[in-house]
Short mmCIF file of C-alpha atoms in Angstrom, two decimals:
data_model
loop_
_atom_site.label_atom_id
_atom_site.label_comp_id
_atom_site.label_asym_id
_atom_site.label_seq_id
_atom_site.Cartn_x
_atom_site.Cartn_y
_atom_site.Cartn_z
CA UNK A 12 127.89 -56.97 19.49
CA UNK A 13 124.74 -57.55 17.59
CA UNK A 14 121.92 -58.47 19.75
CA UNK A 15 120.16 -60.68 17.53
CA UNK A 16 121.68 -63.73 18.96
CA UNK A 17 119.72 -66.79 18.92
CA UNK A 18 120.02 -70.52 20.03
CA UNK A 19 120.38 -73.38 18.07
CA UNK A 20 119.57 -76.23 19.71
CA UNK A 21 119.84 -79.85 17.98
CA UNK A 22 116.86 -82.92 17.86
CA UNK A 23 118.58 -84.77 20.51
CA UNK A 24 118.41 -82.18 22.10
CA UNK A 25 114.77 -80.64 21.88
CA UNK A 26 113.80 -84.84 22.18
CA UNK A 27 115.11 -85.14 25.94
CA UNK A 28 113.27 -81.82 26.77
CA UNK A 29 110.10 -82.30 24.92
CA UNK A 30 109.09 -86.12 26.22
CA UNK A 31 109.27 -84.57 29.71
CA UNK A 32 106.11 -83.53 28.87
CA UNK A 33 104.23 -85.92 26.56
CA UNK A 34 101.24 -86.58 28.74
CA UNK A 35 100.75 -82.89 28.18
CA UNK A 36 100.41 -82.97 24.64
CA UNK A 37 97.59 -85.80 24.04
CA UNK A 38 95.13 -84.60 21.82
CA UNK A 39 96.95 -81.30 21.58
CA UNK A 40 97.35 -79.12 18.46
CA UNK A 41 100.49 -77.54 18.57
CA UNK A 42 101.97 -75.05 16.88
CA UNK A 43 105.78 -73.93 16.66
CA UNK A 44 106.80 -70.38 14.81
CA UNK A 45 110.29 -70.97 12.97
CA UNK A 46 112.26 -67.78 12.83
CA UNK A 47 115.18 -69.24 10.45
CA UNK A 48 116.34 -72.84 9.65
CA UNK A 49 117.16 -73.59 13.82
CA UNK A 50 114.17 -74.04 14.49
CA UNK A 51 113.86 -77.30 11.77
CA UNK A 52 114.34 -79.51 14.28
CA UNK A 53 111.20 -78.71 16.60
CA UNK A 54 109.08 -79.08 13.33
CA UNK A 55 111.09 -82.85 13.05
CA UNK A 56 110.61 -83.55 16.98
CA UNK A 57 106.51 -83.51 16.11
CA UNK A 58 106.45 -84.39 12.87
CA UNK A 59 108.61 -87.78 13.88
CA UNK A 60 106.68 -88.12 17.46
CA UNK A 61 103.64 -87.87 16.07
CA UNK A 62 101.57 -90.74 17.02
CA UNK A 63 103.27 -91.17 20.35
CA UNK A 64 102.34 -87.71 21.72
CA UNK A 65 99.30 -88.84 20.29
CA UNK A 66 98.94 -84.87 18.80
CA UNK A 67 95.92 -83.42 17.49
CA UNK A 68 97.83 -81.64 15.41
CA UNK A 69 100.96 -79.96 14.03
CA UNK A 70 100.61 -76.45 12.28
CA UNK A 71 104.27 -74.92 11.70
CA UNK A 72 104.86 -71.25 10.20
CA UNK A 73 107.99 -70.54 8.98
CA UNK A 74 109.67 -67.59 7.32
CA UNK A 75 110.95 -66.80 4.12
CA UNK A 76 114.51 -67.19 4.98
CA UNK A 77 114.30 -71.05 4.91
CA UNK A 78 116.61 -73.10 2.34
CA UNK A 79 114.90 -71.52 -0.78
CA UNK A 80 113.79 -68.18 0.39
CA UNK A 81 109.73 -69.06 0.29
CA UNK A 82 107.73 -68.90 3.35
CA UNK A 83 105.56 -72.12 4.40
CA UNK A 84 102.33 -72.76 6.28
CA UNK A 85 102.07 -76.62 7.16
CA UNK A 86 99.86 -77.93 8.92
CA UNK A 87 100.38 -82.33 10.00
CA UNK A 88 97.55 -84.83 10.96
CA UNK A 89 99.51 -87.43 10.62
CA UNK A 90 103.05 -89.13 11.60
CA UNK A 91 105.71 -88.28 9.09
CA UNK A 92 108.43 -90.77 7.73
CA UNK A 93 111.60 -88.48 8.49
CA UNK A 94 114.89 -88.40 10.49
CA UNK A 95 116.78 -85.81 12.34
CA UNK A 96 119.17 -85.05 9.19
CA UNK A 97 116.13 -84.67 7.08
CA UNK A 98 116.77 -80.85 4.93
CA UNK A 99 113.47 -78.99 5.17
CA UNK A 100 113.23 -79.48 1.43
CA UNK A 101 113.04 -82.95 2.43
CA UNK A 102 110.36 -82.70 5.12
CA UNK A 103 108.26 -80.88 2.71
CA UNK A 104 108.18 -83.14 0.16
CA UNK A 105 107.45 -86.14 2.62
CA UNK A 106 105.06 -84.00 4.31
CA UNK A 107 103.08 -82.90 1.28
CA UNK A 108 102.70 -86.76 0.23
CA UNK A 109 100.41 -88.00 2.61
CA UNK A 110 96.89 -86.03 1.35
CA UNK A 111 96.29 -85.51 4.78
CA UNK A 112 98.50 -83.21 5.63
CA UNK A 113 99.23 -79.43 3.91
CA UNK A 114 101.75 -77.60 2.87
CA UNK A 115 100.94 -74.09 1.62
CA UNK A 116 103.58 -71.72 -0.03
CA UNK A 117 103.36 -68.17 1.72
CA UNK A 118 102.32 -65.24 -0.69
CA UNK A 119 104.10 -62.53 2.00
CA UNK A 120 106.19 -63.20 4.87
CA UNK A 121 104.35 -63.92 7.90
CA UNK A 122 105.62 -61.88 11.47
CA UNK A 123 105.64 -63.50 15.29
CA UNK A 124 103.16 -60.62 15.93
CA UNK A 125 100.82 -60.14 12.92
CA UNK A 126 97.17 -60.77 13.11
CA UNK A 127 97.59 -64.14 10.97
CA UNK A 128 100.48 -65.26 13.37
CA UNK A 129 98.67 -64.22 16.04
CA UNK A 130 95.21 -66.01 14.82
CA UNK A 131 97.10 -69.59 15.22
CA UNK A 132 98.10 -69.29 18.86
CA UNK A 133 94.13 -68.65 19.34
CA UNK A 134 93.56 -71.49 17.92
CA UNK A 135 96.44 -73.97 18.92
CA UNK A 136 97.03 -75.40 22.32
CA UNK A 137 100.41 -75.44 22.60
CA UNK A 138 102.95 -72.66 21.75
CA UNK A 139 106.75 -73.92 20.70
CA UNK A 140 108.95 -70.61 20.45
CA UNK A 141 113.19 -70.06 19.83
CA UNK A 142 113.08 -65.99 19.00
CA UNK A 143 115.72 -63.61 18.56
CA UNK A 144 116.78 -62.69 21.80
CA UNK A 145 116.05 -59.52 21.09
CA UNK A 146 112.56 -60.08 20.92
CA UNK A 147 112.36 -62.63 23.88
CA UNK A 148 111.07 -60.35 26.03
CA UNK A 149 107.45 -59.15 23.40
CA UNK A 150 107.34 -62.72 22.19
CA UNK A 151 106.82 -64.18 26.14
CA UNK A 152 104.56 -61.48 26.91
CA UNK A 153 102.65 -62.20 24.23
CA UNK A 154 102.39 -65.92 25.26
CA UNK A 155 101.48 -64.96 28.55
CA UNK A 156 98.64 -62.41 27.95
CA UNK A 157 96.95 -65.46 25.33
CA UNK A 158 96.30 -68.30 27.88
CA UNK A 159 98.06 -71.13 26.49
CA UNK A 160 100.61 -73.26 27.23
CA UNK A 161 103.96 -72.40 26.13
CA UNK A 162 107.21 -73.54 25.67
CA UNK A 163 109.71 -70.22 24.56
CA UNK A 164 114.29 -70.61 24.58
CA UNK A 165 115.34 -67.87 26.01
CA UNK A 166 118.81 -67.00 27.37
CA UNK A 167 120.39 -66.06 31.36
CA UNK A 168 119.48 -62.31 30.31
CA UNK A 169 116.15 -62.89 30.81
CA UNK A 170 115.86 -63.25 34.39
CA UNK A 171 117.20 -59.64 34.37
CA UNK A 172 113.97 -58.36 32.98
CA UNK A 173 111.07 -57.26 35.80
CA UNK A 174 108.14 -58.29 34.15
CA UNK A 175 109.86 -61.83 33.64
CA UNK A 176 110.97 -62.01 37.49
CA UNK A 177 107.37 -61.24 38.31
CA UNK A 178 105.96 -64.04 36.23
CA UNK A 179 108.44 -66.25 38.09
CA UNK A 180 106.64 -64.24 41.02
CA UNK A 181 103.15 -65.42 40.29
CA UNK A 182 104.10 -69.07 39.33
CA UNK A 183 103.04 -67.82 35.37
CA UNK A 184 106.47 -69.15 34.02
CA UNK A 185 109.24 -70.97 35.31
CA UNK A 186 112.44 -73.31 33.03
CA UNK A 187 112.65 -76.10 31.93
CA UNK A 188 115.06 -79.44 33.09
CA UNK A 189 117.29 -78.75 30.32
CA UNK A 190 119.77 -75.78 29.29
CA UNK A 191 120.82 -75.05 26.42
CA UNK A 192 125.01 -74.18 26.73
CA UNK A 193 127.76 -73.01 24.82
CA UNK A 194 128.55 -75.67 22.45
CA UNK A 195 124.45 -75.60 21.01
CA UNK A 196 124.24 -71.40 20.82
CA UNK A 197 124.54 -69.71 17.29
CA UNK A 198 125.39 -65.89 16.62
CA UNK A 199 125.39 -64.19 13.13
CA UNK A 200 128.68 -62.45 14.94
CA UNK A 201 131.38 -64.03 17.67
CA UNK A 202 130.24 -62.55 20.79
CA UNK A 203 130.48 -64.65 24.14
CA UNK A 204 128.23 -67.48 24.62
CA UNK A 205 125.25 -67.86 27.00
CA UNK A 206 123.16 -70.64 28.82
CA UNK A 207 120.05 -70.97 27.09
CA UNK A 208 116.84 -72.05 28.67
CA UNK A 209 113.34 -73.24 27.96
CA UNK A 210 110.76 -71.30 29.55
CA UNK A 211 107.30 -72.88 30.30
CA UNK A 212 104.01 -73.01 31.78
CA UNK A 213 103.78 -76.68 31.20
CA UNK A 214 104.08 -78.59 34.48
CA UNK A 215 107.69 -78.74 36.04
CA UNK A 216 108.62 -80.63 38.85
CA UNK A 217 110.20 -78.44 40.91
CA UNK A 218 111.32 -80.96 43.50
CA UNK A 219 113.55 -82.39 41.27
CA UNK A 220 115.65 -79.30 39.68
CA UNK A 221 115.40 -77.94 43.43
CA UNK A 222 118.80 -77.08 45.66
CA UNK A 223 118.77 -78.05 48.47
CA UNK A 224 120.76 -76.09 51.32
CA UNK A 225 123.32 -77.62 52.97
CA UNK A 226 126.02 -75.33 53.82
CA UNK A 227 125.71 -73.40 57.99
CA UNK A 228 125.41 -69.77 58.37
CA UNK A 229 128.61 -68.00 59.46
CA UNK A 230 129.24 -64.55 59.94
CA UNK A 231 132.59 -64.49 58.32
CA UNK A 232 131.39 -66.24 55.18
CA UNK A 233 128.74 -64.27 54.67
CA UNK A 234 128.80 -60.41 54.02
CA UNK A 235 126.25 -57.73 55.25
CA UNK A 236 124.86 -55.46 53.34
CA UNK A 237 125.52 -51.43 54.21
CA UNK A 238 121.91 -50.00 53.02
CA UNK A 239 119.90 -53.76 53.05
CA UNK A 240 119.27 -56.31 55.89
CA UNK A 241 120.53 -59.03 54.20
CA UNK A 242 123.58 -61.14 53.78
CA UNK A 243 125.33 -61.98 49.75
CA UNK A 244 125.77 -65.26 48.95
CA UNK A 245 127.95 -65.91 45.61
CA UNK A 246 126.60 -68.94 44.63
CA UNK A 247 122.78 -71.29 44.63
CA UNK A 248 124.97 -74.00 46.11
CA UNK A 249 125.82 -71.67 48.66
CA UNK A 250 122.83 -70.70 50.14
CA UNK A 251 122.81 -71.21 54.01
CA UNK A 252 120.12 -73.73 55.09
CA UNK A 253 120.07 -72.53 58.92
CA UNK A 254 119.47 -68.23 57.93
CA UNK A 255 115.84 -67.32 57.72
CA UNK A 256 116.99 -63.22 57.15
CA UNK A 257 116.59 -62.25 53.06
CA UNK A 258 119.20 -63.43 50.67
CA UNK A 259 120.73 -62.31 47.91
CA UNK A 260 121.39 -64.61 45.30
CA UNK A 261 122.27 -65.37 41.72
CA UNK A 262 119.74 -64.72 38.90
CA UNK A 263 120.20 -68.30 37.72
CA UNK A 264 118.58 -68.87 41.37
CA UNK A 265 115.15 -68.99 39.30
CA UNK A 266 116.60 -71.88 37.46
CA UNK A 267 116.01 -73.62 40.88
CA UNK A 268 113.55 -72.05 42.45
CA UNK A 269 110.77 -74.11 44.34
CA UNK A 270 108.20 -71.80 45.83
CA UNK A 271 106.88 -74.31 48.15
CA UNK A 272 110.99 -73.74 49.95
CA UNK A 273 111.38 -70.07 48.93
CA UNK A 274 109.84 -66.76 48.43
CA UNK A 275 110.86 -64.52 45.50
CA UNK A 276 111.11 -60.86 47.29
CA UNK A 277 112.60 -58.96 44.39
CA UNK A 278 115.41 -57.63 41.53
CA UNK A 279 118.36 -56.02 43.92
CA UNK A 280 117.85 -52.94 42.32
CA UNK A 281 114.26 -52.23 44.39
CA UNK A 282 114.59 -48.71 46.00
CA UNK A 283 111.99 -49.50 48.43
CA UNK A 284 113.86 -52.05 50.23
CA UNK A 285 117.20 -50.10 50.48
CA UNK A 286 117.96 -48.19 53.65
CA UNK A 287 119.19 -44.56 54.02
CA UNK A 288 122.84 -44.52 55.80
CA UNK A 289 123.72 -41.25 55.00
CA UNK A 290 127.15 -42.40 54.09
CA UNK A 291 128.92 -39.81 51.67
CA UNK A 292 131.65 -42.34 49.27
CA UNK A 293 134.16 -41.32 46.83
CA UNK A 294 133.18 -43.38 43.33
CA UNK A 295 136.17 -45.17 42.14
CA UNK A 296 136.69 -46.75 38.67
CA UNK A 297 137.04 -49.85 37.38
CA UNK A 298 141.01 -50.24 38.11
CA UNK A 299 140.10 -49.30 41.94
CA UNK A 300 141.27 -45.43 41.43
CA UNK A 301 139.80 -42.70 42.85
CA UNK A 302 137.18 -40.64 40.82
CA UNK A 303 136.20 -37.07 41.82
CA UNK A 304 132.54 -38.19 41.74
CA UNK A 305 131.04 -38.42 45.14
CA UNK A 306 127.20 -40.34 45.74
CA UNK A 307 125.64 -41.44 48.71
CA UNK A 308 124.18 -44.44 50.01
CA UNK A 309 125.48 -46.14 46.84
CA UNK A 310 123.37 -44.46 44.82
CA UNK A 311 120.50 -46.42 44.44
CA UNK A 312 122.60 -49.83 44.70
CA UNK A 313 122.47 -52.68 47.04
CA UNK A 314 126.56 -52.56 48.32
CA UNK A 315 128.50 -53.90 50.89
CA UNK A 316 132.76 -53.92 52.40
CA UNK A 317 134.79 -55.35 50.05
CA UNK A 318 136.58 -58.21 50.73
CA UNK A 319 139.47 -59.54 48.94
CA UNK A 320 139.20 -63.07 49.97
CA UNK A 321 135.12 -62.95 47.86
CA UNK A 322 135.67 -60.10 45.61
CA UNK A 323 137.81 -60.70 42.27
CA UNK A 324 137.31 -57.12 40.79
CA UNK A 325 138.29 -53.81 42.62
CA UNK A 326 136.10 -52.19 44.87
CA UNK A 327 133.84 -49.72 43.63
CA UNK A 328 133.63 -46.56 46.56
CA UNK A 329 135.37 -45.02 49.51
CA UNK A 330 133.80 -44.18 52.68
CA UNK A 331 134.63 -40.09 53.10
CA UNK A 332 135.07 -39.66 55.89
CA UNK A 333 136.97 -43.45 57.59
CA UNK A 334 138.40 -44.01 54.74
CA UNK A 335 136.91 -47.76 54.17
CA UNK A 336 136.04 -49.52 50.83
CA UNK A 337 133.01 -50.55 49.32
CA UNK A 338 131.72 -52.97 46.58
CA UNK A 339 128.17 -53.05 45.18
CA UNK A 340 126.51 -55.88 43.55
CA UNK A 341 125.79 -56.69 40.18
CA UNK A 342 122.29 -58.02 39.60
CA UNK A 343 120.85 -60.64 41.83
CA UNK A 344 117.73 -61.85 43.40
CA UNK A 345 116.44 -61.47 46.79
CA UNK A 346 114.61 -64.57 48.34
CA UNK A 347 113.80 -65.42 51.53
CA UNK A 348 113.27 -68.81 53.23
CA UNK A 349 109.57 -69.59 53.58
#
C-alpha cells in the first residue's frame, strides 16, 4: 500500500467543523496550503464566509497540480461570490474580478517546507492544512513549533506517533468536533479506508466530546497484564467508572480525552513501565502454532492471559513451564483517572 493517502472533505463537512471556531477567526489572517484539488473546498469556505467570520485576510498557496497545472498565490480581502460547485478556474476568475484581491501565478512550485511557505505561516494567525498522511507528522511539528493556531487533518495512525502523543499530553494539540469517515476518504490506490480527525490547538469544548464512564469494574471482565500493573480495556465506552489504577485503552481515546478527568501516562510499549516476570515464553505464529523462537517477558510488549471470550485472534505466546497461553496487546495508550 502506498503511503500517500489523503482525505477528501466535502464543503459541508468543512463548514460544519470550522464554524465551531467562528469567534476565533475574527480579524485573523488565515493561510491555506493546498497540496492538490482535494483542498479546494477549504479556500471556497473561507472565501464564501469571509464577512461572516470577520476575517482580516485569506492567503492560499496552491501547488502546480490543480486543474491547469499552474501554481497560484491567492490573497482575498473581501467576500467572494461562489458556491460549493464552483471549479478552481472559475474561483480564480471570481477572486481576480475584485481589485482588492490578488491572484499571482507562481514561477515555480512551492512546497510546504520551503522558505517562502514558512514566511507565509509566520505572517498568518491560523494555518489550515490537509497533507498526504506520509508527511503528517513533520507538518504538525512544523505548525506547533511556529506557535500559530492551526487545524490539520490526520488519520488514526497519527495517534501512534510518540511526538503526537506528547502534544496531547502537554495540551498542545487536541482533536476537533467531527470525524472524516470512509466515504470521504480518497487515495491514489485501493487501500483500507480509515478515519480522519481534525488536529488543532483552537479551543475545543472537551466536555462536549468526553465519554462519561458508566460501567462497573469486574475482575472477570477486565483482564490484568502479566508484566504491568494495569487492566486491558477493549473500547473507550467500557472504561470502568470505579477503577483507579492504570488502564490500557484504544488509541481513539485521544479523540475524547478530557484532561480534567484523565491523565495520559504513555504508549503501551513504554519499557520503563514494564515489569520483569522472568517467564520464558514460546512464540506462536499467527495461527497459534508453536515456533522455535523463545522470549522472556513478552519481549518488551504488554501481554496477558489469552481468553477466547474476548480475543478474536489466536494466542501469541505459550508459557514454557505451565503451558498457559498469552496474547500481546497491540498499540494502545495507558491512562489513569484523576
